[in-house]
Tab-separated table of C-alpha atoms in Angstrom:
chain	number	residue	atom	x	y	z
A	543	UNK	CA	1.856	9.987	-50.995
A	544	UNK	CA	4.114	8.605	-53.970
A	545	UNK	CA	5.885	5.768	-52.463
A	546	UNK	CA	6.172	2.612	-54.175
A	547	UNK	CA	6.218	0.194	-51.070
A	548	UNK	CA	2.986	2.602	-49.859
A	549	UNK	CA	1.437	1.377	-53.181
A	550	UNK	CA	2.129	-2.080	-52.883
A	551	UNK	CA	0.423	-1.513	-49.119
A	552	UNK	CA	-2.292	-0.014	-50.345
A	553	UNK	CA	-2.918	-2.591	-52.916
A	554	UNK	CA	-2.539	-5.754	-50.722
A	555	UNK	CA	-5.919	-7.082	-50.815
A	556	UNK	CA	-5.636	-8.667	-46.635
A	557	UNK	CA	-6.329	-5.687	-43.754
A	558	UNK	CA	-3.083	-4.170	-42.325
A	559	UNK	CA	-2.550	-0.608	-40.413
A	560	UNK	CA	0.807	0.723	-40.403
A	561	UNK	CA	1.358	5.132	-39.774
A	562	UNK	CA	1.642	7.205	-42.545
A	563	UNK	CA	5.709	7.450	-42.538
A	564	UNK	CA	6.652	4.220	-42.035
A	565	UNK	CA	6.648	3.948	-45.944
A	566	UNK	CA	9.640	6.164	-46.351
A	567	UNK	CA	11.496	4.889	-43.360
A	568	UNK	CA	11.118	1.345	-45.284
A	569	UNK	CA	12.103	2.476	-48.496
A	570	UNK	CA	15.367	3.895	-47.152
A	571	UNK	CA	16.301	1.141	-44.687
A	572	UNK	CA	14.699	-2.092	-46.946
A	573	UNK	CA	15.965	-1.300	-50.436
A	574	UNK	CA	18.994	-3.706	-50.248
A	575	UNK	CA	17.353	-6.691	-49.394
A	576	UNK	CA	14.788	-6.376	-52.561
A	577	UNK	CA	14.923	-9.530	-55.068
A	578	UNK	CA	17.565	-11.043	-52.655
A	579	UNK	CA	17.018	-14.274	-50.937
A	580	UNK	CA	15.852	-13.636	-47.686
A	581	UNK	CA	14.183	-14.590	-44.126
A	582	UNK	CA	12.338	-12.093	-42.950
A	583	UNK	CA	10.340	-12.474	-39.304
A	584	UNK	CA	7.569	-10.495	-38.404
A	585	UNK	CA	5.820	-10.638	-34.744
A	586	UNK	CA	2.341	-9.450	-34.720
A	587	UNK	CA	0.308	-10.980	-37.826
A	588	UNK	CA	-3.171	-9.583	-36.971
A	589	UNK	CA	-5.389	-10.068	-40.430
A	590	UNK	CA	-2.326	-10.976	-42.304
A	591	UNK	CA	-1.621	-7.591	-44.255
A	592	UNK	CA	2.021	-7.266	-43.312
A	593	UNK	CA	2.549	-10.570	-44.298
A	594	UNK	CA	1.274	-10.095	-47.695
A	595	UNK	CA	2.956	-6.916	-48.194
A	596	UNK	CA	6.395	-8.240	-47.217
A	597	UNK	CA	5.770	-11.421	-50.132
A	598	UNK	CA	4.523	-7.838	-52.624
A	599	UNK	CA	7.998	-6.232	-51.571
A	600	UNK	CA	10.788	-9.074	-51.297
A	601	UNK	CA	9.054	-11.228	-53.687
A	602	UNK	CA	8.708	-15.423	-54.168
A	603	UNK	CA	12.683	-16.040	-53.096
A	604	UNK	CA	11.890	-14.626	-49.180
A	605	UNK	CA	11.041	-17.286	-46.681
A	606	UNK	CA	8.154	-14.621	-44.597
A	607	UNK	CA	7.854	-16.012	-41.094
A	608	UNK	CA	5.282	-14.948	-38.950
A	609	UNK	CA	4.824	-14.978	-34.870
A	610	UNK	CA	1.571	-14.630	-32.831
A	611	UNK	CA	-0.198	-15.629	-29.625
A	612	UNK	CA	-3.142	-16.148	-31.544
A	613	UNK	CA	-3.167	-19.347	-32.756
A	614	UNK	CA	-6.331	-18.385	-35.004
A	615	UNK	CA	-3.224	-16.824	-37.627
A	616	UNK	CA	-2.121	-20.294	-38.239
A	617	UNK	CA	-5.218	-19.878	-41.710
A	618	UNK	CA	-2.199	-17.919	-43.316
A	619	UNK	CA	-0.060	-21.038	-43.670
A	620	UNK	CA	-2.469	-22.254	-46.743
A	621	UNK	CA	-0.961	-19.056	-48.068
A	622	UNK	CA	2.211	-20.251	-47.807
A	623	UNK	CA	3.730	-18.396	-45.013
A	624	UNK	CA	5.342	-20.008	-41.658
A	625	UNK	CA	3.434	-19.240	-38.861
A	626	UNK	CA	4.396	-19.942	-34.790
A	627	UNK	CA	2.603	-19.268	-32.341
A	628	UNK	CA	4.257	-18.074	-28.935
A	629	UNK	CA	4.828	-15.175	-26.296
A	630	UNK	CA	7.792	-12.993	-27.443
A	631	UNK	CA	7.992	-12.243	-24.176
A	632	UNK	CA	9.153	-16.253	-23.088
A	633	UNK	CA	12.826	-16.592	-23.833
A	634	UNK	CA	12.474	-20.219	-24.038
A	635	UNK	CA	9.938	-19.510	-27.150
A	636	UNK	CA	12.708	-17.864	-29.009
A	637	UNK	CA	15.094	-20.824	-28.015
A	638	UNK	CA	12.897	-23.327	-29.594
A	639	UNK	CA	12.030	-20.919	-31.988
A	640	UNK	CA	15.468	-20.466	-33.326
A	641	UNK	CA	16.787	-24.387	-33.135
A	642	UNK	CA	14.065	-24.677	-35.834
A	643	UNK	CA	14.072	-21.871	-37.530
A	644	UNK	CA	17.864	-20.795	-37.715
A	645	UNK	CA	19.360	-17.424	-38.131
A	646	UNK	CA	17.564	-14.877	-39.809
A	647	UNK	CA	17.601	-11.557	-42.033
A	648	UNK	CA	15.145	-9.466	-40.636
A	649	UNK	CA	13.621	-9.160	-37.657
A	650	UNK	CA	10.071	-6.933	-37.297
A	651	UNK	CA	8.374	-6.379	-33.435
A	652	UNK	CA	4.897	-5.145	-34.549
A	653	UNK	CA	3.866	-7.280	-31.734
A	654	UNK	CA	2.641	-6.321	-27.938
A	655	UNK	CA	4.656	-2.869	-27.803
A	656	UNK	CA	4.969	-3.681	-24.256
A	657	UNK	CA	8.731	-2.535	-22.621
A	658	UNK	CA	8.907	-5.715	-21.511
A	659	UNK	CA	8.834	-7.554	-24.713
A	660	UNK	CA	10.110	-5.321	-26.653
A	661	UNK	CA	13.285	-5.218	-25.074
A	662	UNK	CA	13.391	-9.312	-24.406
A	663	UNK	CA	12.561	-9.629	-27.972
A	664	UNK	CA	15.456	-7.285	-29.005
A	665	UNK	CA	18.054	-9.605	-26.741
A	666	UNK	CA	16.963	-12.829	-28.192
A	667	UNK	CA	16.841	-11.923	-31.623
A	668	UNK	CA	19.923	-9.910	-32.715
A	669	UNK	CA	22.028	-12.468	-31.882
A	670	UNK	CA	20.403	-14.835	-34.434
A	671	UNK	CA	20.180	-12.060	-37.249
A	672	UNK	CA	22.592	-12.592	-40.002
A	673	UNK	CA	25.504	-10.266	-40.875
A	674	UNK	CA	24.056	-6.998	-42.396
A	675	UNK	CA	20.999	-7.787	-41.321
A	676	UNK	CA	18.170	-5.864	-39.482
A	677	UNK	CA	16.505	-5.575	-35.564
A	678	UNK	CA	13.199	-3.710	-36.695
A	679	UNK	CA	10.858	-2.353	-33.281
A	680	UNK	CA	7.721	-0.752	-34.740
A	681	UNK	CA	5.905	1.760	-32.761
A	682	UNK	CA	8.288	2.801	-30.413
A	683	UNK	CA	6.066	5.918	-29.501
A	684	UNK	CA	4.358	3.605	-26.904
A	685	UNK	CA	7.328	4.481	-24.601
A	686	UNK	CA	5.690	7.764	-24.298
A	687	UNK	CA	2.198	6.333	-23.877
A	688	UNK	CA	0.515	6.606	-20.228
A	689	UNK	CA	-1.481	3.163	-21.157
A	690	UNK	CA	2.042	1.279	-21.575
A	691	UNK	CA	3.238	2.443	-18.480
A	692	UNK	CA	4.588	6.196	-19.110
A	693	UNK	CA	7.164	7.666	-17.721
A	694	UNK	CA	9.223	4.830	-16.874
A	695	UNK	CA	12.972	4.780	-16.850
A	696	UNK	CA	12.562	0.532	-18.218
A	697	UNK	CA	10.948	2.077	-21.322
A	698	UNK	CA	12.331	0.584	-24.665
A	699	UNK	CA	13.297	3.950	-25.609
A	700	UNK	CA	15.586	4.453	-22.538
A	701	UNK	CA	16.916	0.785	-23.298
A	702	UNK	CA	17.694	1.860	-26.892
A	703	UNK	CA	20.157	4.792	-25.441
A	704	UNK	CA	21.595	2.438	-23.422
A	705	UNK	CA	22.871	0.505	-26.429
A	706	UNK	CA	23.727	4.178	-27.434
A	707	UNK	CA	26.010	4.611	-24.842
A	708	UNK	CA	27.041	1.265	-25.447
A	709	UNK	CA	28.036	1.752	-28.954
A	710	UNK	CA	29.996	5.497	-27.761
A	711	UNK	CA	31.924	3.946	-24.688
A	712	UNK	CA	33.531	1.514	-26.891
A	713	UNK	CA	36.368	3.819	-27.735
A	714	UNK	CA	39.292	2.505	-25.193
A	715	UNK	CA	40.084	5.648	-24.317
A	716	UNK	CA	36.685	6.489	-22.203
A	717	UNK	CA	36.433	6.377	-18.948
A	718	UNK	CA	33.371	4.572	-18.743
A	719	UNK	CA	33.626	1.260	-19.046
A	720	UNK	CA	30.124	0.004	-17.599
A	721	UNK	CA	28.876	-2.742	-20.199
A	722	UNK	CA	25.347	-1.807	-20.819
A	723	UNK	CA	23.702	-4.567	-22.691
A	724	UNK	CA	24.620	-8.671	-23.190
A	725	UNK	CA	27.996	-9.818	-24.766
A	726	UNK	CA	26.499	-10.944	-27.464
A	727	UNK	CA	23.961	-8.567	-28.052
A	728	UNK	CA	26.660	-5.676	-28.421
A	729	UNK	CA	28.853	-8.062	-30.442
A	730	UNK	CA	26.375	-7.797	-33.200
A	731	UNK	CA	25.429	-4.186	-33.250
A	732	UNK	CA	26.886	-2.210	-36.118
A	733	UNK	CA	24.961	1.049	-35.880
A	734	UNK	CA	21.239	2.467	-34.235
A	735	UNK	CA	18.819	4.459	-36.555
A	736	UNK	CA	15.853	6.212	-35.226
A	737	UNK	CA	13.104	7.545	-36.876
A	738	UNK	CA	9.571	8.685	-36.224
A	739	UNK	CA	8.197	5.260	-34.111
A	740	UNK	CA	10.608	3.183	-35.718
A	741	UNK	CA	14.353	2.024	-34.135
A	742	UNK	CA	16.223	-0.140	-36.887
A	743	UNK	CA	19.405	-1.969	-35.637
A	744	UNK	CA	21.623	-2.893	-38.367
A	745	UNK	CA	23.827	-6.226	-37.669
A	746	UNK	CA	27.582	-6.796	-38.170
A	747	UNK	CA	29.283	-9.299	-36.761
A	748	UNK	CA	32.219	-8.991	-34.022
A	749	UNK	CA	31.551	-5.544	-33.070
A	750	UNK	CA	32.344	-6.154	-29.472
A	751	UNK	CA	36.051	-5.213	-29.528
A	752	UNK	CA	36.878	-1.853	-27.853
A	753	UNK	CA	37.475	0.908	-30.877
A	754	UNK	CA	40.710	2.448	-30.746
A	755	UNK	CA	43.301	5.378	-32.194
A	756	UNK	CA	44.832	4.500	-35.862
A	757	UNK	CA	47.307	6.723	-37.436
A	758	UNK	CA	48.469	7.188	-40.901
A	759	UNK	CA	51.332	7.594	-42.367
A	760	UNK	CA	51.622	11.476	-43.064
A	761	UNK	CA	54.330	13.425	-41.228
A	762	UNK	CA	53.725	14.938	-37.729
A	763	UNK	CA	54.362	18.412	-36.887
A	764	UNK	CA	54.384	20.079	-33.527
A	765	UNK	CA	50.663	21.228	-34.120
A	766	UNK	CA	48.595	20.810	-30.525
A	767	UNK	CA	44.818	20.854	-30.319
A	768	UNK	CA	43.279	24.407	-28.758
A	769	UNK	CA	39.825	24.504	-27.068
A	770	UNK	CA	38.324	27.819	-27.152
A	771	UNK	CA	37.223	27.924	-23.521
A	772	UNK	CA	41.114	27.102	-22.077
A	773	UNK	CA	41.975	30.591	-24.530
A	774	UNK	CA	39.098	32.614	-22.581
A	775	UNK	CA	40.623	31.402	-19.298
A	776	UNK	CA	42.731	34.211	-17.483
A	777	UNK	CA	44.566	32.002	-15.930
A	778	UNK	CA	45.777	30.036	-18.537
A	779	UNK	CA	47.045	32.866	-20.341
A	780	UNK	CA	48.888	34.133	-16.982
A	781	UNK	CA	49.934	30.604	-16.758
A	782	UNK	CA	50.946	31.000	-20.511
A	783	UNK	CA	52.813	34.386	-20.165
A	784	UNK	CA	54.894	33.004	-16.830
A	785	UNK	CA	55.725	29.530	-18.981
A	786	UNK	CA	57.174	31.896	-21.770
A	787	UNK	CA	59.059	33.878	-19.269
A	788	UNK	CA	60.228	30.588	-17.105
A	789	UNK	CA	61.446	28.652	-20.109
A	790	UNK	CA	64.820	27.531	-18.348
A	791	UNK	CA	62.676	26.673	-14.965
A	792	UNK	CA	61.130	23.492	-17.227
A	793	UNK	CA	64.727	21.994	-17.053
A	794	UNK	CA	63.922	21.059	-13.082
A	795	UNK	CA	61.816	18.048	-13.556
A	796	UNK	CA	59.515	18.912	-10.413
A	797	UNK	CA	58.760	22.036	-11.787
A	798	UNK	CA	58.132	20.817	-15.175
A	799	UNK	CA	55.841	18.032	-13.240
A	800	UNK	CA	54.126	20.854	-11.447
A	801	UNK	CA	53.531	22.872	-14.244
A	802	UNK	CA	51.619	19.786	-16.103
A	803	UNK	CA	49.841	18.880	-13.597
A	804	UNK	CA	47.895	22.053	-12.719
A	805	UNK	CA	47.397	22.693	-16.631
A	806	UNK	CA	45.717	19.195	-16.162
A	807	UNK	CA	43.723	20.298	-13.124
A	808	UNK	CA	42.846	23.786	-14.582
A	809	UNK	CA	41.548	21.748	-17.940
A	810	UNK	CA	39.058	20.068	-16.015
A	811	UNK	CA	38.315	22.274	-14.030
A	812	UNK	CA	37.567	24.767	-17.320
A	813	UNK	CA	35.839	21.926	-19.058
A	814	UNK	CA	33.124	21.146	-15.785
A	815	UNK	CA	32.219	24.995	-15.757
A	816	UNK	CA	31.457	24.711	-19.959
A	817	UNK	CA	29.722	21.425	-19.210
A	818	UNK	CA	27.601	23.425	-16.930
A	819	UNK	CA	26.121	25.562	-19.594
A	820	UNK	CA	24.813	23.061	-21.601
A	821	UNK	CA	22.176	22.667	-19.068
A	822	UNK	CA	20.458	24.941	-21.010
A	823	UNK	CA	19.961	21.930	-24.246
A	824	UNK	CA	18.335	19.996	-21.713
A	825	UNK	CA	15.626	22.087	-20.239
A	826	UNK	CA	12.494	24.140	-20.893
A	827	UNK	CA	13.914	27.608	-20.709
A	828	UNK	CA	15.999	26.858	-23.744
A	829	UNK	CA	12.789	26.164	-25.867
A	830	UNK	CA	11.296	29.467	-24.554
């Protein structure tokens, strides 16, 4: 494996497990904060190999925080890391946690991989992680586990495409408007990478404003948009032929009123029967 962080793992001389991709996936999401001056938080210390390899990677200039229930971790502060000890599942812990502390860089749950603190960790956290920062959850294959309580529709997974649909219904023109996660949670939520066990949440600030249409400045001809399944449709081309041959009927308002609204019926009505076919990406007999 010729990674450079997987060297500087490999070479950190205090036990740490981590799987066999995560190397790459840290390469291409950690780069940017290398030499800078950082905080980065990691929950889960173990033997204290993560810690180490964080100091190997970001160097002297990051402040490397780390989180546990067992207080027995606290032997790493001689090493000159900050170590707390607390339940990531106990909101009030990240309270207190973050009066001291103050906002952050980087956030890593290597902790209980539990839904339940996963996700609580998640809401507490990215709203105390600086702008461009990162929301790190390690191991995110224990929502397909049986021992962490899989299949469950609370997994962190299923909470993770929540803030998906969060991030896709901000457009004001969808007809969803269900808010899916905490104001200030989705405030701070710039984009959601996945990768092989690993979900990485990158921070921007005031993200919470509904997206919406922006037009240049280039001149606008009479060019319409065309969906392939309204030009299969027989009756939209009968529709089509009779429109061409009624021209002068479009001059009586109720007509022309008429005439839009069943193109608008007949569009949905064409675009729920193509909806119905894609049944086919979302079960077995389409991977037969």
């Amino acid at each position: 494996m010729k990674n450079k962080l997987f060297d500087k793992w490999n070479n950190v001389g205090t036990f740490s497990v981590k799987l066999s991709n995560y190397f790459d996936v840290y390469q291409h999401i950690l780069t940017p904060f290398i030499g800078k001056k950082i905080t980065l938080v990691e929950i889960g210390v173990l033997q204290g190999g993560s810690l180490h390899f964080w100091r190997e990677v970001f160097g002297d200039n990051a402040r490397i925080i780390g989180i546990d229930l067992n207080k027995n971790v606290k032997i790493w502060e001689k090493e000159g890391f900050e170590i707390y000890i607390g339940d990531q599942g106990d909101s009030s812990f990240w309270k207190k946690f973050f009066d001291e502390v103050g906002n952050v860089d980087i956030v890593i749950d290597d902790g209980s991989h539990t839904y339940y603190e996963q996700i609580n960790t998640l809401i507490n956290c990215v709203p105390k992680i600086n702008n461009d920062g990162l929301f790190i959850t390690e191991d995110v294959h224990s929502s397909f586990q049986t021992k962490y309580g899989y299949p469950s529709k609370y997994s962190f997974a299923n909470f993770t495409k929540l803030i998906s649909d969060t991030l896709h219904s901000k457009f004001e023109g969808t007809d969803n408007k269900k808010n899916f996660i905490p104001d200030n949670v989705k405030n701070k939520i710039f984009s959601l990478e996945h990768f092989s066990s690993i979900t990485s949440i990158k921070i921007k600030d005031n993200q919470g404003n509904p997206t919406k249409l922006v037009f240049n400045e280039g001149k606008n001809n009479s060019t319409v948009h065309e969906w392939s399944y309204m030009k299969q449709s027989k009756l939209k081309n009968v529709m089509k032929y009779f429109a061409k041959k009624l021209k002068f009927l479009k001059k009586i308002k109720f007509i022309n009123f008429v005439v839009i609204k069943l193109d608008i019926i007949l569009g949905l009505y064409l675009r729920k029967d193509q909806n119905k076919k894609c049944k086919i990406f979302f079960e077995n007999e389409f991977k037969k």
